[in-house]
Short mmCIF file of C-alpha atoms in Angstrom, two decimals:
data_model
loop_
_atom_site.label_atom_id
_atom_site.label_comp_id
_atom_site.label_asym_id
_atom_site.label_seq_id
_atom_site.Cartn_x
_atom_site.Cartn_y
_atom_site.Cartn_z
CA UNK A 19 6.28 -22.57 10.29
CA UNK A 20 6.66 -22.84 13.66
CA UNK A 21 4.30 -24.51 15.89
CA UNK A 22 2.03 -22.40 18.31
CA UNK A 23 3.18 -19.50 15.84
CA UNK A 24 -0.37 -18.25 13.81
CA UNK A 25 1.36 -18.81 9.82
CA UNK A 26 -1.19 -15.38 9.15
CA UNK A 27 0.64 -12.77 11.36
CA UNK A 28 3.52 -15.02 12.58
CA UNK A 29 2.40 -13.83 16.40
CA UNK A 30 2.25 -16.41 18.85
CA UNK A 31 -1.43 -17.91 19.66
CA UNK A 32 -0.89 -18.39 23.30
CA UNK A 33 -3.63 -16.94 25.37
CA UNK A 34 -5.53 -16.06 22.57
CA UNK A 35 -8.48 -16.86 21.04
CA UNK A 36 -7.38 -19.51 17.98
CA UNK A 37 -8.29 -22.31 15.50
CA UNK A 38 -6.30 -24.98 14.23
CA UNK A 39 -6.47 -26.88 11.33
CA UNK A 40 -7.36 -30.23 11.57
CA UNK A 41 -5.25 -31.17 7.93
CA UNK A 42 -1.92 -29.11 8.43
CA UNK A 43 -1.87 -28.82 12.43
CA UNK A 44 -0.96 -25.81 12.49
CA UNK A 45 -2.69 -22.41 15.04
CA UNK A 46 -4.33 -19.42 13.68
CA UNK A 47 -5.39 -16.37 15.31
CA UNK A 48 -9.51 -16.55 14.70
CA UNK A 49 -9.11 -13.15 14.16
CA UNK A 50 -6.49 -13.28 11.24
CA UNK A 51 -8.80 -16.32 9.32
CA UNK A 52 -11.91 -14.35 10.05
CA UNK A 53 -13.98 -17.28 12.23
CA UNK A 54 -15.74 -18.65 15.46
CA UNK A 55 -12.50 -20.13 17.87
CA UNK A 56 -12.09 -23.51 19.13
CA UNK A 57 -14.07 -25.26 16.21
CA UNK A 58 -13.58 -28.61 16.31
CA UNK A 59 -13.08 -29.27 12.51
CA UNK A 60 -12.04 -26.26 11.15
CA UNK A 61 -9.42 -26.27 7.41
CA UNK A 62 -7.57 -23.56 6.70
CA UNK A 63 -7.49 -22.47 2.57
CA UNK A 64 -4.53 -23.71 1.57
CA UNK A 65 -5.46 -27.38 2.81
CA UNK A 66 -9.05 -27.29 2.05
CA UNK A 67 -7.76 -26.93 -1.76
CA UNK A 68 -4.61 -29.23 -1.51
CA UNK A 69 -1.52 -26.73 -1.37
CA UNK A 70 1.36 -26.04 0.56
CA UNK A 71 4.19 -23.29 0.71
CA UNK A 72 7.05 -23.98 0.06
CA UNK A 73 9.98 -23.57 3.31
CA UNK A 74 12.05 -22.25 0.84
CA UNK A 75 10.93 -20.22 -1.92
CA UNK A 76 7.71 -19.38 0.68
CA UNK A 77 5.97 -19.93 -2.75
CA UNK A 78 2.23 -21.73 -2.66
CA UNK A 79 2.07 -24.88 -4.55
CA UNK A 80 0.21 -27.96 -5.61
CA UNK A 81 0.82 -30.88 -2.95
CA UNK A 82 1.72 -33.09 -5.37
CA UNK A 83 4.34 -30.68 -6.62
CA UNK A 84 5.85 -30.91 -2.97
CA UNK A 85 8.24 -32.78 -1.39
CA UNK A 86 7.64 -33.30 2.57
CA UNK A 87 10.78 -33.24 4.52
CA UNK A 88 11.89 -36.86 6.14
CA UNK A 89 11.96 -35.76 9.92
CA UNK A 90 9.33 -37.54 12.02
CA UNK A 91 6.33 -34.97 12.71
CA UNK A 92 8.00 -32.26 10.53
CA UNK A 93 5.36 -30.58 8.38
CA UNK A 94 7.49 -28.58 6.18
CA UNK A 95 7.71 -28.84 2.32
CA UNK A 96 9.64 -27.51 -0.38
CA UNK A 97 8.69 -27.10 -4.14
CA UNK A 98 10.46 -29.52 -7.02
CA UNK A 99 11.69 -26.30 -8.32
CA UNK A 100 13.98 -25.62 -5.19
CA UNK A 101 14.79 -29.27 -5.04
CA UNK A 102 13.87 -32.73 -6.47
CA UNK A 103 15.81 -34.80 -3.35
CA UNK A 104 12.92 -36.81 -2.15
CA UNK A 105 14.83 -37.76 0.67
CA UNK A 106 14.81 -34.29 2.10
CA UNK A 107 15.12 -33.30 5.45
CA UNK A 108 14.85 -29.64 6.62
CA UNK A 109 17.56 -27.25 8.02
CA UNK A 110 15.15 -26.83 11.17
CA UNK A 111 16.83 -29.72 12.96
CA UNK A 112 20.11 -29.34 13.42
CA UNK A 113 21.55 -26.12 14.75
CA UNK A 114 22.72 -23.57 12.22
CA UNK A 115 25.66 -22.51 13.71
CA UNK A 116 27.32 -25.23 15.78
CA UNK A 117 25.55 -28.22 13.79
CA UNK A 118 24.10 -29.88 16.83
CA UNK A 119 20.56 -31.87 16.43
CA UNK A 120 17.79 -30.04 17.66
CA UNK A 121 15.54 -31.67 20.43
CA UNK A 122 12.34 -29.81 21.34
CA UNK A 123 12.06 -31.80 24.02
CA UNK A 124 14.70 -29.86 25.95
CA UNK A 125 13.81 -26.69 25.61
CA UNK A 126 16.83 -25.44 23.50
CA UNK A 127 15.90 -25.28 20.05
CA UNK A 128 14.51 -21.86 18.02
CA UNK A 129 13.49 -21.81 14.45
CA UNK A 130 12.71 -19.12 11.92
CA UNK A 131 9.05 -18.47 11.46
CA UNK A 132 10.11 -18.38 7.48
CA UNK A 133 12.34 -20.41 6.70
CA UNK A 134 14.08 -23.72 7.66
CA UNK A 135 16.58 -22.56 9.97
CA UNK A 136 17.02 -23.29 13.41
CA UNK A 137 19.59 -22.79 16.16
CA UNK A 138 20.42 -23.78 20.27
CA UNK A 139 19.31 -20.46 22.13
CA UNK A 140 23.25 -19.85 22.47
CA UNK A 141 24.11 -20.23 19.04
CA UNK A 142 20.67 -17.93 17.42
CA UNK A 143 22.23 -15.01 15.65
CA UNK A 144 21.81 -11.35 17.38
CA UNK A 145 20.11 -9.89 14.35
CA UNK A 146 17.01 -12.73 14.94
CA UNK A 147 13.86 -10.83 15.57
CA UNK A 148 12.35 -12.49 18.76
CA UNK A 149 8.79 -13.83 18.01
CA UNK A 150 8.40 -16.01 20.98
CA UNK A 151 10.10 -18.01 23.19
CA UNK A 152 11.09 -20.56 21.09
CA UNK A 153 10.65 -19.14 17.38
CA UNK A 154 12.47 -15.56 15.52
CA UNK A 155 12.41 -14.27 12.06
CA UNK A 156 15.68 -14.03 10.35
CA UNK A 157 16.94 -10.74 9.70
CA UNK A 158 16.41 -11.55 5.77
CA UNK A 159 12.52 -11.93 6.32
CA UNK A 160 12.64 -8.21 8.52
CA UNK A 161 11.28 -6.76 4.75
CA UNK A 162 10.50 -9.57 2.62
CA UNK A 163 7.01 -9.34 1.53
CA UNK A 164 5.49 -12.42 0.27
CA UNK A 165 2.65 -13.29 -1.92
CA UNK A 166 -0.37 -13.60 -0.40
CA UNK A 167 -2.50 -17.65 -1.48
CA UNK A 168 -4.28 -17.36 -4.41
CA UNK A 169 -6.75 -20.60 -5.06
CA UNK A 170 -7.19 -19.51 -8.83
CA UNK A 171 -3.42 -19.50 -8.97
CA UNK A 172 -3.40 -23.23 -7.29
CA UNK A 173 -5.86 -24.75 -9.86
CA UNK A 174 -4.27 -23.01 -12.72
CA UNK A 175 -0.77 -24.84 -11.61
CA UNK A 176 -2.88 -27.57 -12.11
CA UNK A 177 -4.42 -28.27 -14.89
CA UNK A 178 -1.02 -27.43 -16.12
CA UNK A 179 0.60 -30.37 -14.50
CA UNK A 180 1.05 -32.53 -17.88
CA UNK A 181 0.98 -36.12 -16.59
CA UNK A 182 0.17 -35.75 -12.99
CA UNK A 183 -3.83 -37.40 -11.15
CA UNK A 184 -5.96 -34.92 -10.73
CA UNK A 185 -6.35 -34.29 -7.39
CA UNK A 186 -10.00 -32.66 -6.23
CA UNK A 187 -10.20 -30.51 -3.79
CA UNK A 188 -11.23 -32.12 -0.55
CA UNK A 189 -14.22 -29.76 0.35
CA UNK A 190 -17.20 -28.33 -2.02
CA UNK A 191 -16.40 -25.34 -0.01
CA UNK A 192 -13.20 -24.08 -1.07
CA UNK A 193 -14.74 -21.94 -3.56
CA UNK A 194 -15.54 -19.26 -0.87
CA UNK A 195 -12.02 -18.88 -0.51
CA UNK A 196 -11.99 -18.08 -4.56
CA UNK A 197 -10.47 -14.30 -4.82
CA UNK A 198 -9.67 -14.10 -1.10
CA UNK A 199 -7.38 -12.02 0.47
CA UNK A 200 -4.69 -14.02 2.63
CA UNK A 201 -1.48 -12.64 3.80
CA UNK A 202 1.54 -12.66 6.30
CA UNK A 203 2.99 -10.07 5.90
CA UNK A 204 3.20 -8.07 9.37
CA UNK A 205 6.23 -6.15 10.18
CA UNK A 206 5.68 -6.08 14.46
CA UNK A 207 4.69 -8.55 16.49
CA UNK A 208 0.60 -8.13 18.70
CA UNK A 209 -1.74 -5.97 17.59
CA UNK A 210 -0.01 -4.28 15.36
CA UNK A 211 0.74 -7.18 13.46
CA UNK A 212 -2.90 -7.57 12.93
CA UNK A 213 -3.65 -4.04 11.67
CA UNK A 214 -0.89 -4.39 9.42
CA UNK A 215 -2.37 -7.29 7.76
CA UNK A 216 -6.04 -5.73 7.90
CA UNK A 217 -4.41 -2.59 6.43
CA UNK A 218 -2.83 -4.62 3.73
CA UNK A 219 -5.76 -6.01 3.16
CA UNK A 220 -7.93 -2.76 2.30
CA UNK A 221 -5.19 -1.17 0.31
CA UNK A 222 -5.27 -3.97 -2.63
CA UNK A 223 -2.42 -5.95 -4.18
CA UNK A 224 0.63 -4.86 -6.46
CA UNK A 225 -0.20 -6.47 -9.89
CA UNK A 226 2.23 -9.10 -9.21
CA UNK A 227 -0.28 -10.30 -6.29
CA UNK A 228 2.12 -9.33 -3.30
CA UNK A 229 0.95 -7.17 -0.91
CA UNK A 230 2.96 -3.67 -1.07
CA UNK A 231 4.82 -3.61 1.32
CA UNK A 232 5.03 -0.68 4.07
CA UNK A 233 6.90 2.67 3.48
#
């Protein structure tokens, strides 16, 4: 995820009404989370239960079960089944193509919205879809639909740790979030991005729990 980049429609947040999350950091569109703007202590559903998706597989999964990469202020995480290196670090710091560290500080760097990849503005490939100035979605992610957070699916995961401290879910709320509908899977960036994901919403899930994705 990229920050400033809403991890619902993967449109940017700037100059719109938003939320953040006071757990993961990260912007959403009020609109896209369904609530009031500018709360000041607002969690999104995958925190208020304790998960994460995965950078890599883009897979929702148990925080315990996740490894955060080593970068200072980098709040990406991959799954044990992509990778049990707990000295990690992310591909979103160091440029892609010409291998140069990444410094947001000057400007330069753009990262997928996806996945951990990043690049100097020179070096981004020409296939990149632009999703703001400093963020693009690789051209692998153009039709990738991906399964929208299931809390039932979380807890199952578990129980099923054999082993592992059972971790409780931070808020006696999350159970409103039981059953709901989340997504991000938008093929164009604005408004459009947003009915998309409404659409998808209506029309149900594919019995694998992705959303189906457009003709």
């Amino acid at each position: 995820m990229v920050a400033g980049i809403c991890p619902e429609c993967e449109v940017s947040c700037v100059g719109e009404a938003s939320v953040r999350c006071c757990r993961c950091g990260h912007d959403f569109h009020a609109a896209c989370v369904n609530t009031q703007a500018d709360q000041i202590r607002w969690t999104c559903a995958p925190c208020a239960v304790n998960a994460a998706r995965c950078s890599q597989c883009q897979v929702y999964q148990p925080v315990e079960e996740t490894i955060k990469c080593a970068a200072p202020g980098c709040a990406r995480v991959r799954c044990r089944t992509c990778g049990t290196d707990e000295d990690w670090t992310c591909g979103a710091h160091a440029c892609g193509a010409c291998g140069r560290v990444l410094d947001d500080k000057d400007g330069d760097a753009v990262r997928c919205v996806r996945c951990p990849r990043g690049f100097c503005r020179g070096c981004r490939p020409a296939s990149a879809a632009p999703v703001s100035t400093n963020a693009f979605r690789c051209v692998a992610h153009v039709r990738e639909v991906r399964a929208p957070f299931d809390v039932g699916l979380i807890r199952r995961r578990r129980r099923g740790l054999r082993g592992a401290a059972v971790v409780v879910d931070d808020f006696a709320t999350a159970d409103e979030f039981a059953g709901a509908e989340f997504s991000s899977d938008d093929e164009a960036p604005g408004d459009s991005a947003r009915a998309d994901l409404a659409a998808s919403r209506q029309s149900g899930f594919s019995a694998e729990g992705a959303v189906q994705p457009p003709p």
